[in-house]
mmCIF file of C-alpha atoms and ligand atoms in Angstrom:
data_model
loop_
_atom_site.group_PDB
_atom_site.id
_atom_site.type_symbol
_atom_site.label_atom_id
_atom_site.label_comp_id
_atom_site.label_asym_id
_atom_site.label_seq_id
_atom_site.Cartn_x
_atom_site.Cartn_y
_atom_site.Cartn_z
ATOM 1 C CA MET A 1 0.000 0.000 0.000
ATOM 2 C CA ASN A 2 2.929 2.292 0.574
ATOM 3 C CA ASP A 3 4.241 1.670 -2.913
ATOM 4 C CA THR A 4 5.204 5.046 -4.389
ATOM 5 C CA ILE A 5 6.519 6.411 -7.644
ATOM 6 C CA GLN A 6 8.985 9.270 -7.919
ATOM 7 C CA LEU A 7 7.894 12.292 -9.922
ATOM 8 C CA ASN A 8 10.284 14.236 -12.154
ATOM 9 C CA ASN A 9 10.894 16.832 -9.419
ATOM 10 C CA GLY A 10 11.766 14.243 -6.760
ATOM 11 C CA VAL A 11 8.387 14.259 -4.985
ATOM 12 C CA THR A 12 6.995 10.780 -4.307
ATOM 13 C CA MET A 13 3.402 9.883 -5.109
ATOM 14 C CA PRO A 14 1.536 6.804 -3.809
ATOM 15 C CA ARG A 15 0.634 4.403 -6.623
ATOM 16 C CA LEU A 16 -2.915 3.983 -5.287
ATOM 17 C CA GLY A 17 -5.269 6.913 -4.718
ATOM 18 C CA LEU A 18 -8.917 7.177 -3.748
ATOM 19 C CA GLY A 19 -10.980 9.026 -6.365
ATOM 20 C CA VAL A 20 -13.872 11.122 -5.081
ATOM 21 C CA PHE A 21 -15.596 12.135 -8.338
ATOM 22 C CA ARG A 22 -19.369 11.867 -7.738
ATOM 23 C CA ALA A 23 -18.797 11.168 -4.070
ATOM 24 C CA PRO A 24 -21.555 13.348 -2.625
ATOM 25 C CA ARG A 25 -20.330 16.356 -0.690
ATOM 26 C CA GLY A 26 -20.618 16.200 3.073
ATOM 27 C CA GLU A 27 -20.577 13.081 5.168
ATOM 28 C CA ALA A 28 -20.417 10.606 2.248
ATOM 29 C CA THR A 29 -17.102 11.955 0.984
ATOM 30 C CA GLN A 30 -15.734 12.409 4.475
ATOM 31 C CA GLN A 31 -16.581 8.857 5.390
ATOM 32 C CA ALA A 32 -14.998 7.488 2.204
ATOM 33 C CA VAL A 33 -11.790 9.409 2.851
ATOM 34 C CA ARG A 34 -11.699 8.283 6.482
ATOM 35 C CA GLU A 35 -12.249 4.653 5.442
ATOM 36 C CA ALA A 36 -9.531 4.899 2.831
ATOM 37 C CA LEU A 37 -7.018 6.356 5.280
ATOM 38 C CA LEU A 38 -7.930 3.665 7.785
ATOM 39 C CA ALA A 39 -7.380 1.012 5.124
ATOM 40 C CA GLY A 40 -3.930 2.454 4.418
ATOM 41 C CA TYR A 41 -4.521 4.698 1.392
ATOM 42 C CA ARG A 42 -2.323 7.786 1.482
ATOM 43 C CA HIS A 43 -3.503 9.554 -1.667
ATOM 44 C CA ILE A 44 -6.799 11.311 -2.398
ATOM 45 C CA ASP A 45 -7.813 12.641 -5.820
ATOM 46 C CA THR A 46 -10.317 15.502 -5.755
ATOM 47 C CA ALA A 47 -11.086 18.515 -7.975
ATOM 48 C CA ARG A 48 -12.729 21.885 -7.593
ATOM 49 C CA VAL A 49 -15.576 20.714 -9.854
ATOM 50 C CA TYR A 50 -16.327 17.684 -7.658
ATOM 51 C CA GLY A 51 -17.506 20.082 -4.959
ATOM 52 C CA ASN A 52 -15.920 18.085 -2.154
ATOM 53 C CA GLU A 53 -12.478 19.640 -1.600
ATOM 54 C CA LEU A 54 -13.671 20.886 1.782
ATOM 55 C CA ASP A 55 -14.734 17.402 2.859
ATOM 56 C CA VAL A 56 -11.428 15.902 1.773
ATOM 57 C CA GLY A 57 -9.531 18.445 3.868
ATOM 58 C CA ASP A 58 -11.784 17.949 6.884
ATOM 59 C CA ALA A 59 -11.559 14.168 6.717
ATOM 60 C CA VAL A 60 -7.764 14.208 6.474
ATOM 61 C CA ARG A 61 -7.553 16.600 9.422
ATOM 62 C CA GLU A 62 -9.907 14.505 11.535
ATOM 63 C CA SER A 63 -8.226 11.212 10.645
ATOM 64 C CA GLY A 64 -5.198 11.864 12.813
ATOM 65 C CA VAL A 65 -2.915 10.862 9.937
ATOM 66 C CA PRO A 66 -0.225 13.559 9.681
ATOM 67 C CA ARG A 67 -0.773 15.935 6.744
ATOM 68 C CA GLU A 68 2.652 15.191 5.275
ATOM 69 C CA GLU A 69 1.798 11.496 4.986
ATOM 70 C CA VAL A 70 -1.192 12.122 2.706
ATOM 71 C CA PHE A 71 -0.871 13.061 -0.952
ATOM 72 C CA ILE A 72 -3.717 15.387 -1.983
ATOM 73 C CA THR A 73 -4.435 16.205 -5.617
ATOM 74 C CA THR A 74 -6.882 18.808 -6.832
ATOM 75 C CA LYS A 75 -7.563 20.340 -10.231
ATOM 76 C CA LEU A 76 -8.186 23.672 -11.931
ATOM 77 C CA TRP A 77 -11.658 23.698 -13.455
ATOM 78 C CA ASN A 78 -12.221 24.802 -17.056
ATOM 79 C CA GLU A 79 -14.082 28.020 -16.359
ATOM 80 C CA ASP A 80 -11.213 29.133 -14.126
ATOM 81 C CA GLN A 81 -8.561 28.772 -16.821
ATOM 82 C CA GLY A 82 -6.393 31.748 -17.800
ATOM 83 C CA TYR A 83 -3.423 33.173 -15.850
ATOM 84 C CA ASP A 84 -5.077 35.439 -13.274
ATOM 85 C CA GLN A 85 -8.192 33.298 -12.932
ATOM 86 C CA ALA A 86 -6.054 30.215 -12.309
ATOM 87 C CA LEU A 87 -4.099 31.917 -9.536
ATOM 88 C CA ARG A 88 -7.347 32.979 -7.883
ATOM 89 C CA ALA A 89 -8.965 29.558 -8.327
ATOM 90 C CA PHE A 90 -5.946 27.891 -6.776
ATOM 91 C CA GLU A 91 -6.196 30.102 -3.694
ATOM 92 C CA SER A 92 -9.869 29.153 -3.337
ATOM 93 C CA SER A 93 -9.086 25.446 -3.624
ATOM 94 C CA ARG A 94 -6.276 25.737 -1.118
ATOM 95 C CA ARG A 95 -8.575 27.565 1.291
ATOM 96 C CA ARG A 96 -11.333 24.966 0.913
ATOM 97 C CA ILE A 97 -8.966 22.055 1.494
ATOM 98 C CA GLY A 98 -7.559 24.027 4.399
ATOM 99 C CA PHE A 99 -3.867 23.176 4.262
ATOM 100 C CA ASP A 100 -0.918 25.393 3.284
ATOM 101 C CA TYR A 101 -0.180 23.359 0.201
ATOM 102 C CA VAL A 102 -1.583 20.687 -2.074
ATOM 103 C CA ASP A 103 0.640 17.891 -3.276
ATOM 104 C CA LEU A 104 -0.401 18.005 -6.903
ATOM 105 C CA TYR A 105 -2.349 20.637 -8.837
ATOM 106 C CA LEU A 106 -3.581 19.652 -12.292
ATOM 107 C CA LEU A 107 -5.066 21.428 -15.291
ATOM 108 C CA HIS A 108 -8.280 19.404 -15.461
ATOM 109 C CA TRP A 109 -8.735 19.725 -19.235
ATOM 110 C CA PRO A 110 -6.779 21.126 -22.210
ATOM 111 C CA VAL A 111 -8.998 24.194 -22.713
ATOM 112 C CA PRO A 112 -8.094 25.674 -26.132
ATOM 113 C CA GLU A 113 -6.608 29.196 -26.119
ATOM 114 C CA LYS A 114 -6.272 29.191 -22.352
ATOM 115 C CA ARG A 115 -4.248 26.160 -21.383
ATOM 116 C CA LEU A 116 -0.805 27.726 -21.937
ATOM 117 C CA ASP A 117 -1.626 30.790 -19.813
ATOM 118 C CA SER A 118 -3.075 28.503 -17.162
ATOM 119 C CA TRP A 119 0.120 26.477 -17.193
ATOM 120 C CA ARG A 120 2.197 29.602 -16.529
ATOM 121 C CA ALA A 121 0.050 30.175 -13.463
ATOM 122 C CA LEU A 122 0.690 26.622 -12.266
ATOM 123 C CA GLU A 123 4.430 27.168 -12.773
ATOM 124 C CA ARG A 124 4.177 30.157 -10.464
ATOM 125 C CA ILE A 125 2.129 28.186 -7.920
ATOM 126 C CA VAL A 126 4.720 25.402 -7.722
ATOM 127 C CA SER A 127 7.616 27.871 -7.542
ATOM 128 C CA GLU A 128 5.918 29.588 -4.588
ATOM 129 C CA GLY A 129 5.303 26.307 -2.774
ATOM 130 C CA GLY A 130 1.503 26.270 -3.081
ATOM 131 C CA ALA A 131 1.746 22.893 -4.773
ATOM 132 C CA ARG A 132 4.559 20.375 -4.405
ATOM 133 C CA ALA A 133 4.077 19.304 -8.015
ATOM 134 C CA ILE A 134 1.993 20.362 -11.018
ATOM 135 C CA GLY A 135 0.609 18.426 -13.919
ATOM 136 C CA VAL A 136 -2.116 18.062 -16.494
ATOM 137 C CA SER A 137 -5.137 15.883 -17.089
ATOM 138 C CA ASN A 138 -6.777 14.737 -20.302
ATOM 139 C CA PHE A 139 -3.790 15.905 -22.348
ATOM 140 C CA MET A 140 -3.359 13.896 -25.533
ATOM 141 C CA ASN A 141 -0.129 14.013 -27.550
ATOM 142 C CA ARG A 142 -0.908 17.190 -29.461
ATOM 143 C CA HIS A 143 -1.667 19.039 -26.236
ATOM 144 C CA LEU A 144 1.467 17.742 -24.555
ATOM 145 C CA GLU A 145 3.709 18.526 -27.535
ATOM 146 C CA GLU A 146 2.374 22.073 -27.675
ATOM 147 C CA LEU A 147 2.880 22.560 -23.936
ATOM 148 C CA LEU A 148 6.392 21.136 -23.934
ATOM 149 C CA LEU A 149 7.476 23.691 -26.555
ATOM 150 C CA THR A 150 7.065 26.581 -24.117
ATOM 151 C CA ALA A 151 6.827 25.134 -20.609
ATOM 152 C CA SER A 152 9.626 25.874 -18.199
ATOM 153 C CA VAL A 153 8.324 23.144 -15.876
ATOM 154 C CA VAL A 154 7.628 19.750 -17.462
ATOM 155 C CA PRO A 155 4.343 18.377 -16.051
ATOM 156 C CA ALA A 156 5.001 15.791 -13.348
ATOM 157 C CA VAL A 157 1.795 13.865 -14.087
ATOM 158 C CA ASN A 158 -0.770 13.404 -16.850
ATOM 159 C CA GLN A 159 -4.031 12.022 -15.462
ATOM 160 C CA ILE A 160 -5.989 10.277 -18.229
ATOM 161 C CA GLU A 161 -8.519 7.495 -18.546
ATOM 162 C CA VAL A 162 -6.734 4.124 -18.746
ATOM 163 C CA SER A 163 -7.956 0.554 -18.411
ATOM 164 C CA PRO A 164 -7.293 -2.631 -20.406
ATOM 165 C CA PHE A 165 -10.194 -1.486 -22.580
ATOM 166 C CA LEU A 166 -8.601 1.930 -23.289
ATOM 167 C CA GLN A 167 -4.850 1.644 -23.048
ATOM 168 C CA GLN A 168 -3.748 5.027 -24.450
ATOM 169 C CA ARG A 169 -0.465 3.558 -25.645
ATOM 170 C CA ALA A 170 0.653 6.557 -27.736
ATOM 171 C CA THR A 171 0.038 9.062 -24.958
ATOM 172 C CA ARG A 172 1.657 6.838 -22.360
ATOM 173 C CA ALA A 173 4.728 6.365 -24.581
ATOM 174 C CA LEU A 174 5.171 10.133 -24.977
ATOM 175 C CA CYS A 175 4.700 10.671 -21.244
ATOM 176 C CA THR A 176 7.244 8.005 -20.386
ATOM 177 C CA SER A 177 9.780 9.445 -22.817
ATOM 178 C CA ARG A 178 9.429 12.880 -21.155
ATOM 179 C CA GLY A 179 9.454 11.613 -17.572
ATOM 180 C CA ILE A 180 5.752 12.316 -17.003
ATOM 181 C CA VAL A 181 3.974 9.840 -14.708
ATOM 182 C CA VAL A 182 0.615 8.595 -16.000
ATOM 183 C CA ALA A 183 -2.223 8.358 -13.479
ATOM 184 C CA ALA A 184 -5.185 6.242 -14.582
ATOM 185 C CA TYR A 185 -8.655 7.581 -13.932
ATOM 186 C CA SER A 186 -11.760 5.417 -14.238
ATOM 187 C CA PRO A 187 -9.475 2.361 -13.860
ATOM 188 C CA LEU A 188 -12.574 0.253 -13.108
ATOM 189 C CA THR A 189 -14.285 1.443 -16.328
ATOM 190 C CA LYS A 190 -16.917 3.017 -14.027
ATOM 191 C CA GLY A 191 -18.081 -0.564 -13.526
ATOM 192 C CA LYS A 192 -18.881 -1.080 -17.214
ATOM 193 C CA ARG A 193 -16.532 -4.032 -17.819
ATOM 194 C CA LEU A 194 -16.294 -5.634 -14.388
ATOM 195 C CA ASP A 195 -18.329 -8.540 -15.686
ATOM 196 C CA HIS A 196 -16.210 -9.100 -18.788
ATOM 197 C CA PRO A 197 -15.651 -12.872 -19.154
ATOM 198 C CA VAL A 198 -11.862 -12.623 -19.526
ATOM 199 C CA VAL A 199 -11.553 -10.393 -16.458
ATOM 200 C CA ASP A 200 -13.860 -12.714 -14.553
ATOM 201 C CA GLU A 201 -11.881 -15.811 -15.545
ATOM 202 C CA ILE A 202 -8.569 -14.252 -14.482
ATOM 203 C CA ALA A 203 -10.139 -13.097 -11.221
ATOM 204 C CA ARG A 204 -11.283 -16.619 -10.429
ATOM 205 C CA ALA A 205 -7.864 -18.043 -11.265
ATOM 206 C CA VAL A 206 -6.063 -15.666 -8.868
ATOM 207 C CA GLN A 207 -8.901 -15.740 -6.313
ATOM 208 C CA ARG A 208 -9.444 -12.006 -6.470
ATOM 209 C CA THR A 209 -12.287 -9.784 -7.678
ATOM 210 C CA PRO A 210 -12.570 -8.343 -11.201
ATOM 211 C CA ALA A 211 -11.952 -4.856 -9.754
ATOM 212 C CA GLN A 212 -8.717 -6.033 -8.144
ATOM 213 C CA VAL A 213 -7.596 -7.591 -11.436
ATOM 214 C CA LEU A 214 -8.139 -4.311 -13.340
ATOM 215 C CA LEU A 215 -6.256 -2.330 -10.702
ATOM 216 C CA ARG A 216 -3.423 -4.855 -10.552
ATOM 217 C CA TRP A 217 -3.099 -4.682 -14.344
ATOM 218 C CA GLY A 218 -2.664 -0.908 -13.941
ATOM 219 C CA LEU A 219 0.049 -1.276 -11.311
ATOM 220 C CA GLN A 220 1.933 -3.775 -13.464
ATOM 221 C CA GLN A 221 1.676 -1.294 -16.356
ATOM 222 C CA GLU A 222 3.556 1.212 -14.149
ATOM 223 C CA LEU A 223 0.469 3.385 -13.723
ATOM 224 C CA VAL A 224 -0.847 5.205 -10.694
ATOM 225 C CA VAL A 225 -4.447 3.973 -10.199
ATOM 226 C CA LEU A 226 -7.340 6.058 -8.865
ATOM 227 C CA PRO A 227 -10.388 3.866 -8.158
ATOM 228 C CA LYS A 228 -13.474 5.545 -6.735
ATOM 229 C CA SER A 229 -15.820 4.012 -4.215
ATOM 230 C CA THR A 230 -17.791 5.344 -1.286
ATOM 231 C CA ARG A 231 -18.457 1.854 0.123
ATOM 232 C CA PRO A 232 -16.111 0.774 2.922
ATOM 233 C CA GLU A 233 -15.950 -2.839 1.791
ATOM 234 C CA ARG A 234 -15.027 -1.868 -1.791
ATOM 235 C CA ILE A 235 -12.545 0.768 -0.629
ATOM 236 C CA ARG A 236 -10.740 -1.953 1.318
ATOM 237 C CA GLN A 237 -11.024 -4.432 -1.548
ATOM 238 C CA ASN A 238 -9.599 -1.925 -4.043
ATOM 239 C CA GLY A 239 -6.653 -1.364 -1.726
ATOM 240 C CA ALA A 240 -5.776 -5.052 -1.435
ATOM 241 C CA ILE A 241 -3.815 -5.180 -4.675
ATOM 242 C CA PHE A 242 -0.228 -5.219 -3.487
ATOM 243 C CA ASP A 243 -0.020 -8.837 -2.339
ATOM 244 C CA PHE A 244 -0.575 -10.719 -5.574
ATOM 245 C CA GLU A 245 0.678 -10.642 -9.123
ATOM 246 C CA LEU A 246 -0.732 -11.335 -12.556
ATOM 247 C CA ASP A 247 1.485 -13.606 -14.602
ATOM 248 C CA ALA A 248 2.607 -12.843 -18.143
ATOM 249 C CA GLU A 249 -0.219 -14.821 -19.686
ATOM 250 C CA ALA A 250 -2.904 -13.004 -17.696
ATOM 251 C CA MET A 251 -1.318 -9.654 -18.567
ATOM 252 C CA GLN A 252 -1.300 -10.582 -22.255
ATOM 253 C CA ARG A 253 -4.960 -11.566 -22.142
ATOM 254 C CA LEU A 254 -5.842 -8.253 -20.516
ATOM 255 C CA ASP A 255 -3.670 -6.341 -22.989
ATOM 256 C CA ALA A 256 -5.719 -7.925 -25.774
ATOM 257 C CA LEU A 257 -8.945 -6.291 -24.506
ATOM 258 C CA GLU A 258 -8.297 -2.858 -26.061
ATOM 259 C CA GLU A 259 -11.493 -1.522 -27.599
ATOM 260 C CA GLY A 260 -11.170 2.242 -27.307
ATOM 261 C CA LEU A 261 -13.756 2.338 -24.500
ATOM 262 C CA VAL A 262 -14.148 5.909 -23.270
ATOM 263 C CA THR A 263 -16.447 5.957 -20.249
ATOM 264 C CA GLY A 264 -16.387 9.689 -19.551
ATOM 265 C CA TRP A 265 -15.374 12.682 -21.604
ATOM 266 C CA ASP A 266 -13.105 12.285 -24.604
ATOM 267 C CA PRO A 267 -10.262 14.782 -25.042
ATOM 268 C CA SER A 268 -8.982 13.255 -28.271
ATOM 269 C CA MET A 269 -10.965 15.694 -30.441
ATOM 270 C CA VAL A 270 -9.969 18.840 -28.527
ATOM 271 C CA PRO A 271 -7.900 21.035 -30.892
HETATM 272 P P1 NDP B 1 -14.024 4.061 -11.546
HETATM 273 O O1 NDP B 1 -13.538 3.351 -12.743
HETATM 274 O O2 NDP B 1 -13.142 4.226 -10.385
HETATM 275 O O3 NDP B 1 -15.392 3.345 -11.120
HETATM 276 C C1 NDP B 1 -16.172 3.796 -10.066
HETATM 277 C C2 NDP B 1 -17.471 2.982 -10.047
HETATM 278 O O4 NDP B 1 -17.185 1.618 -9.763
HETATM 279 C C3 NDP B 1 -18.426 3.465 -9.014
HETATM 280 O O5 NDP B 1 -19.730 3.299 -9.540
HETATM 281 C C4 NDP B 1 -18.198 2.502 -7.838
HETATM 282 O O6 NDP B 1 -19.401 2.392 -7.107
HETATM 283 C C5 NDP B 1 -17.845 1.228 -8.564
HETATM 284 N N1 NDP B 1 -16.889 0.378 -7.824
HETATM 285 C C6 NDP B 1 -15.802 0.786 -7.114
HETATM 286 N N2 NDP B 1 -15.139 -0.251 -6.599
HETATM 287 C C7 NDP B 1 -15.806 -1.358 -6.970
HETATM 288 C C8 NDP B 1 -15.618 -2.740 -6.721
HETATM 289 N N3 NDP B 1 -14.581 -3.173 -6.000
HETATM 290 N N4 NDP B 1 -16.510 -3.610 -7.242
HETATM 291 C C9 NDP B 1 -17.553 -3.182 -7.972
HETATM 292 N N5 NDP B 1 -17.790 -1.881 -8.249
HETATM 293 C C10 NDP B 1 -16.917 -0.973 -7.754
HETATM 294 O O7 NDP B 1 -14.600 5.482 -12.075
HETATM 295 P P2 NDP B 1 -14.409 7.030 -11.828
HETATM 296 O O8 NDP B 1 -14.853 7.654 -13.102
HETATM 297 O O9 NDP B 1 -15.010 7.473 -10.570
HETATM 298 O O10 NDP B 1 -12.838 7.262 -11.748
HETATM 299 C C11 NDP B 1 -12.094 7.187 -10.560
HETATM 300 C C12 NDP B 1 -11.506 8.532 -10.174
HETATM 301 O O11 NDP B 1 -10.705 9.077 -11.223
HETATM 302 C C13 NDP B 1 -12.560 9.616 -9.933
HETATM 303 O O12 NDP B 1 -13.217 9.475 -8.697
HETATM 304 C C14 NDP B 1 -11.727 10.864 -10.052
HETATM 305 O O13 NDP B 1 -10.975 11.063 -8.872
HETATM 306 C C15 NDP B 1 -10.826 10.503 -11.230
HETATM 307 N N6 NDP B 1 -11.397 10.961 -12.514
HETATM 308 C C16 NDP B 1 -10.754 11.986 -13.163
HETATM 309 C C17 NDP B 1 -11.224 12.474 -14.350
HETATM 310 C C18 NDP B 1 -10.485 13.579 -15.023
HETATM 311 O O14 NDP B 1 -10.999 14.132 -16.016
HETATM 312 N N7 NDP B 1 -9.324 13.939 -14.562
HETATM 313 C C19 NDP B 1 -12.441 11.933 -14.993
HETATM 314 C C20 NDP B 1 -13.021 10.826 -14.270
HETATM 315 C C21 NDP B 1 -12.508 10.372 -13.087
HETATM 316 P P3 NDP B 1 -19.487 2.683 -5.491
HETATM 317 O O15 NDP B 1 -18.935 4.056 -5.222
HETATM 318 O O16 NDP B 1 -20.944 2.589 -5.242
HETATM 319 O O17 NDP B 1 -18.700 1.602 -4.849
#
C-alpha cells in the first residue's frame, strides 16, 4: 500500500489513490476518505468541480494521519482557466482544502486558447510552494507537444482514462519518454466491464475480484491507479492489490482487450 513512484521533481506519489468524483459532498465523501485512510490509502484525488475539496480536507484533518503522509491532488476547473483566474482559483481550492499546500495541482482539461496561460500560473504556484508538483489531465499528444514547446516546468503527471479497454499507448509512450507519470482515472471502467468474461476468468484463477484484477493490471503497467468508491468494503477491496501478481499470460490476455472504450469525456478531439 505504501508503494510510491517518484515524480520528475523528486516528490513521491503513492501508486494507489482514492478518487472522489461523484462522491456526494458532506458526510459521504468524508466517510470514504476516512475509510480509505484507515485502510492504508495515502492519496486522495479531488477537484474543484467535484464540490468536495472541503470534505477531503476535513476528513484528512480529523483522521489523525499527519498531513505530510497524505498526498492530496486537486484540479483547476475549465471556467477558471487563464493566468489570473487560475491563480485565484488555486487560492480558493487551497482555502477549501484548508492546508498550506496541495501535493499536486492539475489542469483538469486542455482548454483551447487558455491552457498555456493557465500552465504559466501553475508554474508560479509550484515555484511559490503552493503545490509540491503540477501536472495536467486529459492531455493527448498534441496538447502535450504544444505545452512542452514553451513550458519551463515539465508536467510531473498526466491524469488520463486508462484501463485494459482503453490503453492510451501513444500518450503513455510520450509521457514516459518525457518523464511524465501517467495516473489512470476510471481504472474500473466506471463498472462497465467488471463482468467481462476474460476479467472474470482471471479473477477466479487468482482468487481475487474483477476490480482487483483491473487495478493490478494498472500497477503492473507502471500506472498510478485512482479507483473511486464510497463503500467501505469496496474501498478496502480496491486497496488489497499489493499482495498478488498477474502472470505474463494473464497480462497478455488483458492487454488484448483494447477496444477504445471511453467511459467519460473524450479529449482526443480537442484542438
Ligand atoms: P471508476 O472506474 O473508479 O469506477 C467507479 C465505479 O465503480 C463506481 O460506480 C463505484 O461504485 C464502482 N466500484 C468501485 N469499486 C468497486 C468494486 N470493487 N466492485 C464493484 N464496483 C466498484 O470510475 P471514476 O470515473 O469514478 O474514476 C475514478 C476517479 O478518477 C474519480 O473518482 C476521479 O478522482 C478521477 N477521474 C478523473 C477524471 C479527469 O478528467 N481527470 C475523470 C473521471 C474520473 P461505489 O462508489 O458505489 O462503490
